């Protein structure tokens, strides 16, 4: 692991791949709007102590691979990303009102996938080593 967060109570490296789309998948993230969207998301990440491992602002959606603190939750982070960026983009670019009359810039919902440096198979193999070979209980929740 090349980077871990640590404080007095925990050590972690929590990462996720997030995706969300513009309402109706309209391709409005172009030119200055695309650049401003990126800068807003960068500002949010800096303010909330979120590391962007990689990100893409496409014409109708955003991908972000992020690393976040253990006391943060994904749904709150996405709400921050979508809410703040929507509000600021619509204020700074009044032409967006031609497409979005109800003040909703992003579509409802988002995609989220956890990421990491080990696979499920690797973790399960490691945990299986804690099973006593003479134990008859074959439960997935092992008592060592």
PDB file of C-alpha atoms in Angstrom:
ATOM      1  CA  UNK A   1       0.000   0.000   0.000  1.00  0.00           C
ATOM      2  CA  UNK A   2       1.502   3.290  -1.036  1.00  0.00           C
ATOM      3  CA  UNK A   3      -0.655   5.520   1.152  1.00  0.00           C
ATOM      4  CA  UNK A   4      -2.674   5.077   4.331  1.00  0.00           C
ATOM      5  CA  UNK A   5      -4.557   7.558   6.474  1.00  0.00           C
ATOM      6  CA  UNK A   6      -3.865   7.312  10.170  1.00  0.00           C
ATOM      7  CA  UNK A   7      -4.867   9.115  13.288  1.00  0.00           C
ATOM      8  CA  UNK A   8      -4.934   8.223  16.972  1.00  0.00           C
ATOM      9  CA  UNK A   9      -7.699   5.664  16.515  1.00  0.00           C
ATOM     10  CA  UNK A  10      -7.541   4.165  13.033  1.00  0.00           C
ATOM     11  CA  UNK A  11      -5.501   3.292   9.984  1.00  0.00           C
ATOM     12  CA  UNK A  12      -7.341   3.110   6.680  1.00  0.00           C
ATOM     13  CA  UNK A  13      -7.280   3.318   2.940  1.00  0.00           C
ATOM     14  CA  UNK A  14     -10.877   3.557   1.745  1.00  0.00           C
ATOM     15  CA  UNK A  15     -11.323   4.027  -1.983  1.00  0.00           C
ATOM     16  CA  UNK A  16     -14.338   4.121  -4.269  1.00  0.00           C
ATOM     17  CA  UNK A  17     -15.239   4.629  -7.906  1.00  0.00           C
ATOM     18  CA  UNK A  18     -18.163   7.056  -8.262  1.00  0.00           C
ATOM     19  CA  UNK A  19     -20.206   7.853 -11.367  1.00  0.00           C
ATOM     20  CA  UNK A  20     -23.125  10.234 -11.840  1.00  0.00           C
ATOM     21  CA  UNK A  21     -24.808  11.671 -14.924  1.00  0.00           C
ATOM     22  CA  UNK A  22     -26.450  14.895 -16.012  1.00  0.00           C
ATOM     23  CA  UNK A  23     -30.244  14.934 -15.988  1.00  0.00           C
ATOM     24  CA  UNK A  24     -31.622  13.324 -19.151  1.00  0.00           C
ATOM     25  CA  UNK A  25     -27.964  12.628 -20.115  1.00  0.00           C
ATOM     26  CA  UNK A  26     -27.876  15.982 -21.886  1.00  0.00           C
ATOM     27  CA  UNK A  27     -24.282  16.592 -23.120  1.00  0.00           C
ATOM     28  CA  UNK A  28     -23.907  19.974 -21.400  1.00  0.00           C
ATOM     29  CA  UNK A  29     -20.497  19.488 -19.787  1.00  0.00           C
ATOM     30  CA  UNK A  30     -18.485  21.171 -22.524  1.00  0.00           C
ATOM     31  CA  UNK A  31     -16.073  24.091 -22.741  1.00  0.00           C
ATOM     32  CA  UNK A  32     -16.086  26.462 -19.778  1.00  0.00           C
ATOM     33  CA  UNK A  33     -18.834  24.480 -18.017  1.00  0.00           C
ATOM     34  CA  UNK A  34     -16.667  21.347 -18.061  1.00  0.00           C
ATOM     35  CA  UNK A  35     -13.639  23.255 -16.728  1.00  0.00           C
ATOM     36  CA  UNK A  36     -15.673  24.928 -13.988  1.00  0.00           C
ATOM     37  CA  UNK A  37     -17.289  21.613 -12.990  1.00  0.00           C
ATOM     38  CA  UNK A  38     -13.827  20.106 -12.572  1.00  0.00           C
ATOM     39  CA  UNK A  39     -12.573  23.052 -10.503  1.00  0.00           C
ATOM     40  CA  UNK A  40     -15.650  22.927  -8.244  1.00  0.00           C
ATOM     41  CA  UNK A  41     -15.145  19.210  -7.612  1.00  0.00           C
ATOM     42  CA  UNK A  42     -11.457  19.813  -6.865  1.00  0.00           C
ATOM     43  CA  UNK A  43     -12.393  22.533  -4.345  1.00  0.00           C
ATOM     44  CA  UNK A  44     -14.899  20.244  -2.625  1.00  0.00           C
ATOM     45  CA  UNK A  45     -12.311  17.474  -2.354  1.00  0.00           C
ATOM     46  CA  UNK A  46      -9.733  19.830  -0.903  1.00  0.00           C
ATOM     47  CA  UNK A  47     -12.218  21.211   1.648  1.00  0.00           C
ATOM     48  CA  UNK A  48     -13.399  17.728   2.688  1.00  0.00           C
ATOM     49  CA  UNK A  49      -9.934  16.070   2.755  1.00  0.00           C
ATOM     50  CA  UNK A  50     -10.728  13.712  -0.123  1.00  0.00           C
ATOM     51  CA  UNK A  51      -7.956  12.545  -2.451  1.00  0.00           C
ATOM     52  CA  UNK A  52      -8.798  12.217  -6.131  1.00  0.00           C
ATOM     53  CA  UNK A  53      -6.879   9.219  -7.413  1.00  0.00           C
ATOM     54  CA  UNK A  54      -8.245   9.734 -10.933  1.00  0.00           C
ATOM     55  CA  UNK A  55     -11.239  11.492 -12.408  1.00  0.00           C
ATOM     56  CA  UNK A  56     -12.938  12.285 -15.691  1.00  0.00           C
ATOM     57  CA  UNK A  57     -15.488  14.952 -16.554  1.00  0.00           C
ATOM     58  CA  UNK A  58     -17.192  13.765 -19.749  1.00  0.00           C
ATOM     59  CA  UNK A  59     -19.854  15.597 -21.739  1.00  0.00           C
ATOM     60  CA  UNK A  60     -22.745  13.975 -19.822  1.00  0.00           C
ATOM     61  CA  UNK A  61     -21.266  12.293 -16.743  1.00  0.00           C
ATOM     62  CA  UNK A  62     -18.492  12.364 -14.142  1.00  0.00           C
ATOM     63  CA  UNK A  63     -16.224   9.525 -12.982  1.00  0.00           C
ATOM     64  CA  UNK A  64     -14.176   9.896  -9.805  1.00  0.00           C
ATOM     65  CA  UNK A  65     -11.858   7.412  -8.140  1.00  0.00           C
ATOM     66  CA  UNK A  66     -11.445   8.807  -4.638  1.00  0.00           C
ATOM     67  CA  UNK A  67      -9.824   7.985  -1.315  1.00  0.00           C
ATOM     68  CA  UNK A  68     -11.760   9.196   1.736  1.00  0.00           C
ATOM     69  CA  UNK A  69     -11.659   9.241   5.555  1.00  0.00           C
ATOM     70  CA  UNK A  70     -13.327   6.508   7.649  1.00  0.00           C
ATOM     71  CA  UNK A  71     -15.757   8.984   9.223  1.00  0.00           C
ATOM     72  CA  UNK A  72     -17.113  10.005   5.799  1.00  0.00           C
ATOM     73  CA  UNK A  73     -19.820   8.104   3.961  1.00  0.00           C
ATOM     74  CA  UNK A  74     -20.234   7.829   0.212  1.00  0.00           C
ATOM     75  CA  UNK A  75     -23.834   9.027  -0.027  1.00  0.00           C
ATOM     76  CA  UNK A  76     -23.002  12.244   1.831  1.00  0.00           C
ATOM     77  CA  UNK A  77     -19.950  12.829  -0.357  1.00  0.00           C
ATOM     78  CA  UNK A  78     -21.940  12.380  -3.564  1.00  0.00           C
ATOM     79  CA  UNK A  79     -24.625  14.700  -2.196  1.00  0.00           C
ATOM     80  CA  UNK A  80     -21.906  17.329  -1.640  1.00  0.00           C
ATOM     81  CA  UNK A  81     -20.427  16.828  -5.113  1.00  0.00           C
ATOM     82  CA  UNK A  82     -23.753  16.975  -6.911  1.00  0.00           C
ATOM     83  CA  UNK A  83     -25.418  19.645  -4.786  1.00  0.00           C
ATOM     84  CA  UNK A  84     -22.623  22.199  -4.685  1.00  0.00           C
ATOM     85  CA  UNK A  85     -21.623  21.726  -8.310  1.00  0.00           C
ATOM     86  CA  UNK A  86     -25.229  21.934  -9.519  1.00  0.00           C
ATOM     87  CA  UNK A  87     -25.914  25.131  -7.612  1.00  0.00           C
ATOM     88  CA  UNK A  88     -22.689  26.861  -8.647  1.00  0.00           C
ATOM     89  CA  UNK A  89     -22.859  25.818 -12.302  1.00  0.00           C
ATOM     90  CA  UNK A  90     -26.444  27.017 -12.675  1.00  0.00           C
ATOM     91  CA  UNK A  91     -25.648  30.371 -11.060  1.00  0.00           C
ATOM     92  CA  UNK A  92     -22.487  30.922 -13.119  1.00  0.00           C
ATOM     93  CA  UNK A  93     -23.912  29.660 -16.435  1.00  0.00           C
ATOM     94  CA  UNK A  94     -27.466  30.974 -16.877  1.00  0.00           C
ATOM     95  CA  UNK A  95     -27.705  29.257 -20.283  1.00  0.00           C
ATOM     96  CA  UNK A  96     -28.137  25.962 -18.422  1.00  0.00           C
ATOM     97  CA  UNK A  97     -31.660  27.114 -17.500  1.00  0.00           C
ATOM     98  CA  UNK A  98     -32.659  26.511 -21.125  1.00  0.00           C
ATOM     99  CA  UNK A  99     -32.072  22.793 -20.554  1.00  0.00           C
ATOM    100  CA  UNK A 100     -32.841  22.511 -16.846  1.00  0.00           C
ATOM    101  CA  UNK A 101     -35.938  24.447 -15.903  1.00  0.00           C
ATOM    102  CA  UNK A 102     -36.447  22.783 -12.512  1.00  0.00           C
ATOM    103  CA  UNK A 103     -33.026  23.590 -11.036  1.00  0.00           C
ATOM    104  CA  UNK A 104     -32.014  19.927 -11.219  1.00  0.00           C
ATOM    105  CA  UNK A 105     -28.713  19.600 -13.052  1.00  0.00           C
ATOM    106  CA  UNK A 106     -27.743  16.023 -12.159  1.00  0.00           C
ATOM    107  CA  UNK A 107     -29.913  12.938 -12.557  1.00  0.00           C
ATOM    108  CA  UNK A 108     -31.181  11.202  -9.433  1.00  0.00           C
ATOM    109  CA  UNK A 109     -28.845   8.531  -8.115  1.00  0.00           C
ATOM    110  CA  UNK A 110     -25.235   7.528  -8.694  1.00  0.00           C
ATOM    111  CA  UNK A 111     -23.024   4.485  -9.163  1.00  0.00           C
ATOM    112  CA  UNK A 112     -20.501   3.443  -6.521  1.00  0.00           C
ATOM    113  CA  UNK A 113     -18.017   0.578  -6.438  1.00  0.00           C
ATOM    114  CA  UNK A 114     -15.417  -0.072  -3.761  1.00  0.00           C
ATOM    115  CA  UNK A 115     -11.870  -0.472  -4.998  1.00  0.00           C
ATOM    116  CA  UNK A 116      -8.684  -1.689  -3.421  1.00  0.00           C
ATOM    117  CA  UNK A 117      -5.447  -3.522  -3.786  1.00  0.00           C
ATOM    118  CA  UNK A 118      -6.722  -7.026  -2.991  1.00  0.00           C
ATOM    119  CA  UNK A 119      -9.470  -9.162  -4.460  1.00  0.00           C
ATOM    120  CA  UNK A 120     -12.342 -10.844  -2.622  1.00  0.00           C
ATOM    121  CA  UNK A 121     -10.667 -14.190  -3.287  1.00  0.00           C
ATOM    122  CA  UNK A 122      -7.400 -13.055  -1.684  1.00  0.00           C
ATOM    123  CA  UNK A 123      -9.184 -11.804   1.436  1.00  0.00           C
ATOM    124  CA  UNK A 124     -11.307 -14.952   1.796  1.00  0.00           C
ATOM    125  CA  UNK A 125      -8.203 -17.147   1.437  1.00  0.00           C
ATOM    126  CA  UNK A 126      -6.457 -15.141   4.156  1.00  0.00           C
ATOM    127  CA  UNK A 127      -9.455 -15.397   6.503  1.00  0.00           C
ATOM    128  CA  UNK A 128      -9.830 -19.120   5.824  1.00  0.00           C
ATOM    129  CA  UNK A 129      -6.339 -19.637   7.307  1.00  0.00           C
ATOM    130  CA  UNK A 130      -7.854 -18.780  10.696  1.00  0.00           C
ATOM    131  CA  UNK A 131     -10.119 -21.825  10.608  1.00  0.00           C
ATOM    132  CA  UNK A 132      -9.123 -24.697  12.888  1.00  0.00           C
ATOM    133  CA  UNK A 133      -8.700 -27.743  10.575  1.00  0.00           C
ATOM    134  CA  UNK A 134     -10.434 -29.983  13.120  1.00  0.00           C
ATOM    135  CA  UNK A 135     -13.455 -27.692  13.424  1.00  0.00           C
ATOM    136  CA  UNK A 136     -16.622 -29.234  11.986  1.00  0.00           C
ATOM    137  CA  UNK A 137     -18.412 -25.869  11.706  1.00  0.00           C
ATOM    138  CA  UNK A 138     -18.162 -24.760   8.054  1.00  0.00           C
ATOM    139  CA  UNK A 139     -19.801 -21.360   8.621  1.00  0.00           C
ATOM    140  CA  UNK A 140     -18.544 -18.308   6.739  1.00  0.00           C
ATOM    141  CA  UNK A 141     -18.131 -16.582  10.097  1.00  0.00           C
ATOM    142  CA  UNK A 142     -15.166 -18.397  11.658  1.00  0.00           C
ATOM    143  CA  UNK A 143     -14.397 -18.685  15.353  1.00  0.00           C
ATOM    144  CA  UNK A 144     -10.669 -19.028  15.853  1.00  0.00           C
TER     145      UNK A 144
END
